[in-house]
PDB file of C-alpha atoms in Angstrom:
ATOM      1  CA  MET A 213     -19.989 -29.008 -23.030  1.00 46.00           C
ATOM      2  CA  SER A 214     -23.027 -26.484 -21.272  1.00 45.00           C
ATOM      3  CA  GLN A 215     -24.823 -29.714 -20.578  1.00 47.00           C
ATOM      4  CA  HIS A 216     -22.682 -30.327 -17.967  1.00 47.00           C
ATOM      5  CA  LEU A 217     -22.461 -27.133 -16.128  1.00 44.00           C
ATOM      6  CA  LYS A 218     -24.676 -26.514 -13.197  1.00 44.00           C
ATOM      7  CA  THR A 219     -25.624 -22.985 -12.838  1.00 45.00           C
ATOM      8  CA  PHE A 220     -25.925 -21.627  -8.869  1.00 44.00           C
ATOM      9  CA  HIS A 221     -28.528 -19.628  -8.173  1.00 47.00           C
ATOM     10  CA  PRO A 222     -28.541 -18.654  -4.784  1.00 49.00           C
ATOM     11  CA  PRO A 223     -31.742 -18.079  -1.991  1.00 50.00           C
ATOM     12  CA  PRO A 224     -33.250 -14.387  -1.977  1.00 52.00           C
ATOM     13  CA  PHE A 225     -31.754 -13.071   1.120  1.00 48.00           C
ATOM     14  CA  SER A 226     -35.263 -12.123   2.870  1.00 45.00           C
ATOM     15  CA  SER A 227     -34.992 -15.969   2.797  1.00 45.00           C
ATOM     16  CA  ILE A 228     -32.017 -16.448   4.368  1.00 45.00           C
ATOM     17  CA  THR A 229     -32.027 -16.345   7.971  1.00 48.00           C
ATOM     18  CA  PRO A 230     -29.291 -16.297  10.430  1.00 49.00           C
ATOM     19  CA  THR A 231     -29.035 -19.050  13.315  1.00 46.00           C
ATOM     20  CA  THR A 232     -26.341 -20.306  15.504  1.00 46.00           C
ATOM     21  CA  ASN A 233     -27.401 -24.045  15.309  1.00 44.00           C
ATOM     22  CA  SER A 234     -24.386 -26.626  14.344  1.00 42.00           C
ATOM     23  CA  ASP A 235     -26.255 -27.823  11.597  1.00 42.00           C
ATOM     24  CA  ALA A 236     -26.824 -24.736  10.315  1.00 40.00           C
ATOM     25  CA  LEU A 237     -24.877 -23.684   7.116  1.00 39.00           C
ATOM     26  CA  SER A 238     -21.059 -22.628   7.993  1.00 37.00           C
ATOM     27  CA  LEU A 239     -20.191 -20.659   5.083  1.00 39.00           C
ATOM     28  CA  CYS A 240     -22.303 -18.880   1.945  1.00 39.00           C
ATOM     29  CA  CYS A 241     -20.157 -17.363  -0.966  1.00 38.00           C
ATOM     30  CA  PHE A 242     -22.430 -15.235  -3.552  1.00 37.00           C
ATOM     31  CA  GLY A 243     -21.227 -13.856  -6.778  1.00 36.00           C
ATOM     32  CA  PHE A 244     -21.493 -10.089  -5.840  1.00 38.00           C
ATOM     33  CA  GLY A 245     -19.167 -10.638  -2.419  1.00 39.00           C
ATOM     34  CA  TYR A 246     -21.233 -10.959   0.233  1.00 38.00           C
ATOM     35  CA  ARG A 247     -19.735 -13.364   2.656  1.00 41.00           C
ATOM     36  CA  PHE A 248     -22.374 -15.090   5.910  1.00 41.00           C
ATOM     37  CA  GLY A 249     -20.483 -17.112   8.129  1.00 42.00           C
ATOM     38  CA  PHE A 250     -22.611 -18.637  10.889  1.00 40.00           C
ATOM     39  CA  HIS A 251     -20.209 -20.453  13.821  1.00 41.00           C
ATOM     40  CA  SER A 252     -21.944 -22.249  17.081  1.00 40.00           C
ATOM     41  CA  SER A 253     -20.106 -21.045  19.523  1.00 44.00           C
ATOM     42  CA  VAL A 254     -19.998 -17.144  18.381  1.00 45.00           C
ATOM     43  CA  PRO A 255     -22.099 -14.633  16.583  1.00 46.00           C
ATOM     44  CA  PRO A 256     -22.815 -15.009  13.042  1.00 44.00           C
ATOM     45  CA  LEU A 257     -20.581 -12.701  11.157  1.00 45.00           C
ATOM     46  CA  ILE A 258     -21.951 -10.491   7.958  1.00 45.00           C
ATOM     47  CA  SER A 259     -18.579  -9.132   5.851  1.00 45.00           C
ATOM     48  CA  VAL A 260     -19.887  -6.678   3.093  1.00 44.00           C
ATOM     49  CA  SER A 261     -16.442  -7.094   0.423  1.00 43.00           C
ATOM     50  CA  CYS A 262     -16.658  -5.690  -2.996  1.00 46.00           C
ATOM     51  CA  GLY A 263     -13.127  -5.441  -3.836  1.00 46.00           C
ATOM     52  CA  CYS A 264     -12.897  -2.234  -3.190  1.00 47.00           C
ATOM     53  CA  VAL A 265      -9.995  -0.563  -0.734  1.00 50.00           C
ATOM     54  CA  ASN A 266     -12.910   0.921   1.472  1.00 49.00           C
ATOM     55  CA  GLN A 267     -14.818  -2.792   2.801  1.00 49.00           C
ATOM     56  CA  THR A 268     -16.612  -2.954   5.654  1.00 49.00           C
ATOM     57  CA  PRO A 269     -15.027  -5.292   7.988  1.00 51.00           C
ATOM     58  CA  PRO A 270     -16.648  -8.471   9.750  1.00 50.00           C
ATOM     59  CA  VAL A 271     -20.121  -7.268  11.529  1.00 47.00           C
ATOM     60  CA  PRO A 272     -21.156  -9.117  14.895  1.00 47.00           C
ATOM     61  CA  LEU A 273     -24.942 -10.321  14.606  1.00 40.00           C
ATOM     62  CA  CYS A 274     -26.391 -10.625  17.475  1.00 41.00           C
ATOM     63  CA  GLN A 275     -28.679 -14.063  17.661  1.00 41.00           C
ATOM     64  CA  GLN A 276     -32.081 -11.730  17.661  1.00 41.00           C
ATOM     65  CA  GLY A 277     -30.395 -10.241  14.247  1.00 45.00           C
ATOM     66  CA  SER A 278     -29.721  -6.682  15.636  1.00 42.00           C
ATOM     67  CA  LEU A 279     -26.455  -5.628  14.791  1.00 44.00           C
ATOM     68  CA  GLN A 280     -24.165  -5.535  18.306  1.00 50.00           C
ATOM     69  CA  GLN A 281     -22.001  -2.176  18.729  1.00 55.00           C
ATOM     70  CA  ASP A 282     -19.834  -3.396  21.670  1.00 63.00           C
ATOM     71  CA  GLU A 283     -16.530  -5.165  21.046  1.00 65.00           C
ATOM     72  CA  PRO A 284     -15.907  -6.036  17.747  1.00 70.00           C
ATOM     73  CA  LEU A 285     -14.621  -9.708  16.716  1.00 85.00           C
ATOM     74  CA  SER A 286     -12.599  -8.782  13.956  1.00 83.00           C
ATOM     75  CA  LEU A 287     -11.842  -5.071  13.091  1.00 86.00           C
ATOM     76  CA  TYR A 288     -10.401  -4.249   9.403  1.00 90.00           C
ATOM     77  CA  LEU A 289      -6.730  -3.069   9.001  1.00 94.00           C
ATOM     78  CA  GLN A 290      -6.876   0.657   8.399  1.00 93.00           C
ATOM     79  CA  PRO A 291      -5.127   0.645   4.620  1.00 96.00           C
ATOM     80  CA  ILE A 292      -2.009   3.723   4.655  1.00 95.00           C
ATOM     81  CA  SER A 293      -1.208   4.687   1.048  1.00 94.00           C
ATOM     82  CA  SER A 294       1.474   7.590   1.462  1.00 95.00           C
ATOM     83  CA  GLU A 295       4.303   8.748   2.713  1.00 95.00           C
ATOM     84  CA  ALA A 296       2.952  11.848   4.022  1.00 95.00           C
ATOM     85  CA  HIS A 297      -0.557   9.288   5.309  1.00 95.00           C
ATOM     86  CA  PHE A 298       1.703   7.597   7.088  1.00 95.00           C
ATOM     87  CA  ASP A 299       2.949  10.346   9.000  1.00 94.00           C
ATOM     88  CA  ARG A 300      -0.225  11.418   9.725  1.00 94.00           C
ATOM     89  CA  VAL A 301      -0.501   7.885  11.442  1.00 93.00           C
ATOM     90  CA  LEU A 302       2.254   7.655  13.020  1.00 92.00           C
ATOM     91  CA  HIS A 303       1.430  11.248  15.323  1.00 88.00           C
ATOM     92  CA  ASP A 304      -0.851   8.443  16.666  1.00 74.00           C
ATOM     93  CA  THR A 305       0.197   7.374  20.248  1.00 77.00           C
ATOM     94  CA  VAL A 306       1.184   3.882  19.671  1.00 89.00           C
ATOM     95  CA  VAL A 307       0.104   2.299  16.165  1.00 94.00           C
ATOM     96  CA  VAL A 308       0.988  -1.727  14.570  1.00 95.00           C
ATOM     97  CA  VAL A 309       2.061  -1.757  11.407  1.00 96.00           C
ATOM     98  CA  VAL A 310       1.339  -4.990   9.279  1.00 97.00           C
ATOM     99  CA  TRP A 311       3.338  -4.542   6.342  1.00 97.00           C
ATOM    100  CA  MET A 312       1.934  -6.853   3.553  1.00 96.00           C
ATOM    101  CA  ALA A 313       2.309  -7.796   0.038  1.00 95.00           C
ATOM    102  CA  ASN A 314      -1.016  -9.102  -1.801  1.00 92.00           C
ATOM    103  CA  TRP A 315       0.566 -11.522  -3.897  1.00 94.00           C
ATOM    104  CA  CYS A 316       2.579 -12.914  -0.409  1.00 94.00           C
ATOM    105  CA  ARG A 317      -0.058 -16.033   0.693  1.00 93.00           C
ATOM    106  CA  LYS A 318       1.302 -16.101   4.484  1.00 94.00           C
ATOM    107  CA  CYS A 319       0.267 -11.855   4.806  1.00 94.00           C
ATOM    108  CA  ILE A 320      -3.174 -13.059   3.382  1.00 93.00           C
ATOM    109  CA  TYR A 321      -3.508 -15.703   5.845  1.00 93.00           C
ATOM    110  CA  LEU A 322      -2.176 -14.000   8.133  1.00 95.00           C
ATOM    111  CA  LYS A 323      -4.869 -10.509   7.809  1.00 95.00           C
ATOM    112  CA  PRO A 324      -7.817 -11.598   9.584  1.00 95.00           C
ATOM    113  CA  LYS A 325      -5.691 -13.366  12.248  1.00 95.00           C
ATOM    114  CA  LEU A 326      -4.409  -9.554  13.032  1.00 96.00           C
ATOM    115  CA  GLU A 327      -7.606  -8.409  12.940  1.00 95.00           C
ATOM    116  CA  LYS A 328      -8.694 -10.745  15.215  1.00 95.00           C
ATOM    117  CA  LEU A 329      -5.824  -9.247  17.278  1.00 95.00           C
ATOM    118  CA  ALA A 330      -7.083  -5.227  16.816  1.00 95.00           C
ATOM    119  CA  ALA A 331     -10.481  -5.988  18.135  1.00 94.00           C
ATOM    120  CA  ASP A 332      -8.740  -6.945  21.290  1.00 92.00           C
ATOM    121  CA  TYR A 333      -6.562  -4.140  21.931  1.00 90.00           C
ATOM    122  CA  TYR A 334      -9.340  -1.613  20.040  1.00 88.00           C
ATOM    123  CA  PRO A 335      -9.028   1.251  21.289  1.00 85.00           C
ATOM    124  CA  ARG A 336      -6.666   1.210  22.681  1.00 86.00           C
ATOM    125  CA  LEU A 337      -4.296   0.801  20.096  1.00 90.00           C
ATOM    126  CA  GLN A 338      -4.529   1.510  16.571  1.00 92.00           C
ATOM    127  CA  PHE A 339      -3.607  -1.177  13.765  1.00 95.00           C
ATOM    128  CA  TYR A 340      -2.870   0.088   9.977  1.00 96.00           C
ATOM    129  CA  SER A 341      -1.155  -1.911   7.503  1.00 96.00           C
ATOM    130  CA  VAL A 342       0.346  -0.701   4.175  1.00 97.00           C
ATOM    131  CA  ASP A 343       0.284  -2.698   1.353  1.00 96.00           C
ATOM    132  CA  VAL A 344       4.324  -2.172  -0.272  1.00 96.00           C
ATOM    133  CA  ASN A 345       3.366  -2.823  -4.315  1.00 95.00           C
ATOM    134  CA  THR A 346       1.504   0.444  -4.345  1.00 95.00           C
ATOM    135  CA  VAL A 347       3.374   2.814  -2.190  1.00 96.00           C
ATOM    136  CA  SER A 348       7.190   4.182  -2.804  1.00 95.00           C
ATOM    137  CA  HIS A 349      10.187   2.096  -2.696  1.00 95.00           C
ATOM    138  CA  LYS A 350      11.832   4.961  -0.348  1.00 96.00           C
ATOM    139  CA  LEU A 351       8.550   4.739   2.263  1.00 96.00           C
ATOM    140  CA  VAL A 352       9.269   0.263   2.912  1.00 96.00           C
ATOM    141  CA  ALA A 353      13.119   1.470   2.850  1.00 96.00           C
ATOM    142  CA  ARG A 354      12.705   3.890   5.448  1.00 95.00           C
ATOM    143  CA  ALA A 355      10.742   1.839   7.498  1.00 95.00           C
ATOM    144  CA  GLY A 356      13.191  -1.569   7.301  1.00 95.00           C
ATOM    145  CA  VAL A 357      11.432  -3.822   5.327  1.00 96.00           C
ATOM    146  CA  THR A 358      12.819  -6.446   3.529  1.00 94.00           C
ATOM    147  CA  LYS A 359      10.869  -9.315   4.642  1.00 94.00           C
ATOM    148  CA  MET A 360       6.598  -9.626   4.280  1.00 93.00           C
ATOM    149  CA  PRO A 361       5.223  -9.587   6.388  1.00 96.00           C
ATOM    150  CA  THR A 362       6.476  -8.014   8.900  1.00 96.00           C
ATOM    151  CA  ILE A 363       4.835  -6.011  12.113  1.00 97.00           C
ATOM    152  CA  GLN A 364       6.648  -3.181  13.538  1.00 96.00           C
ATOM    153  CA  LEU A 365       5.213  -0.938  16.564  1.00 95.00           C
ATOM    154  CA  TRP A 366       5.495   2.501  16.662  1.00 94.00           C
ATOM    155  CA  LYS A 367       5.525   5.572  20.308  1.00 92.00           C
ATOM    156  CA  ASP A 368       5.776   8.967  19.271  1.00 88.00           C
ATOM    157  CA  CYS A 369       6.995   8.336  15.484  1.00 91.00           C
ATOM    158  CA  LYS A 370       9.685   5.589  16.134  1.00 93.00           C
ATOM    159  CA  LYS A 371       9.487   2.435  15.973  1.00 94.00           C
ATOM    160  CA  GLN A 372       9.802   0.413  18.998  1.00 94.00           C
ATOM    161  CA  ALA A 373       9.672  -3.063  17.555  1.00 95.00           C
ATOM    162  CA  GLU A 374       9.021  -5.602  14.758  1.00 95.00           C
ATOM    163  CA  VAL A 375       8.126  -8.971  14.206  1.00 96.00           C
ATOM    164  CA  ILE A 376       8.990 -10.865  10.517  1.00 93.00           C
ATOM    165  CA  GLY A 377       6.103 -13.480  10.197  1.00 87.00           C
ATOM    166  CA  GLY A 378       7.303 -15.918   8.239  1.00 82.00           C
ATOM    167  CA  HIS A 379       6.216 -19.530  10.427  1.00 86.00           C
ATOM    168  CA  LYS A 380       2.977 -20.099  11.662  1.00 90.00           C
ATOM    169  CA  ALA A 381       0.577 -17.513  12.455  1.00 91.00           C
ATOM    170  CA  TYR A 382       0.003 -18.549  15.811  1.00 91.00           C
ATOM    171  CA  LEU A 383       3.488 -17.982  16.641  1.00 94.00           C
ATOM    172  CA  VAL A 384       3.169 -14.823  15.158  1.00 94.00           C
ATOM    173  CA  ILE A 385       0.595 -13.952  16.873  1.00 95.00           C
ATOM    174  CA  ASN A 386       2.178 -14.676  19.900  1.00 95.00           C
ATOM    175  CA  GLU A 387       5.636 -12.902  19.054  1.00 95.00           C
ATOM    176  CA  VAL A 388       3.066 -10.018  18.447  1.00 95.00           C
ATOM    177  CA  GLN A 389       0.929  -9.802  21.605  1.00 94.00           C
ATOM    178  CA  GLU A 390       4.335 -10.107  23.472  1.00 94.00           C
ATOM    179  CA  MET A 391       5.709  -7.275  21.542  1.00 94.00           C
ATOM    180  CA  ILE A 392       2.529  -5.145  22.633  1.00 93.00           C
ATOM    181  CA  GLU A 393       2.400  -6.294  25.592  1.00 91.00           C
ATOM    182  CA  ASN A 394       6.488  -5.640  26.549  1.00 89.00           C
ATOM    183  CA  GLU A 395       6.271  -1.973  24.757  1.00 81.00           C
ATOM    184  CA  CYS A 396       3.336  -0.420  25.586  1.00 71.00           C
ATOM    185  CA  THR A 397       2.589  -1.688  29.572  1.00 67.00           C
ATOM    186  CA  THR A 398       1.490   1.847  29.943  1.00 51.00           C
ATOM    187  CA  VAL A 399      -0.559   2.726  27.820  1.00 46.00           C
ATOM    188  CA  VAL A 400      -1.994  -1.344  26.810  1.00 43.00           C
TER     189      VAL A 400
END
């Protein structure tokens, strides 16, 4: 049986060269969680994922190979882990809180799109995420969350608006953009 199994041995990292050619590789996954995404229309991305809470967000690379710090293409949604942390976050001027669950397929699919949206509004607006399975039910009930994913806009410690994302991702993103523009015209 073992003769039918093939082992994939990735090339050494020194032999991997970022490129923007369309015939170049589009995605490689390695056992250690490194993801290299190369796209022809945008600069390549590097994201390091170790499976822990403090993962690094995708970082754009310039064509010369140096890191580009000006405008991120995607931002990691900062996790909220407790009710006290939630209270501290709400003292920011305006925040968007994404309520999700690790078992929710729509949440998983929507998260990278919300990370791109967070980059569009950075640094004027902060995006946070709450995994409803890791915080107290009291906090979830306090926020009035009954379905996942739920995206809420908070201003001055009060919930201003929310979008429940149970439909197609592009529709949810459009609704979130409208919510932000309608509620934050003076801030954003």
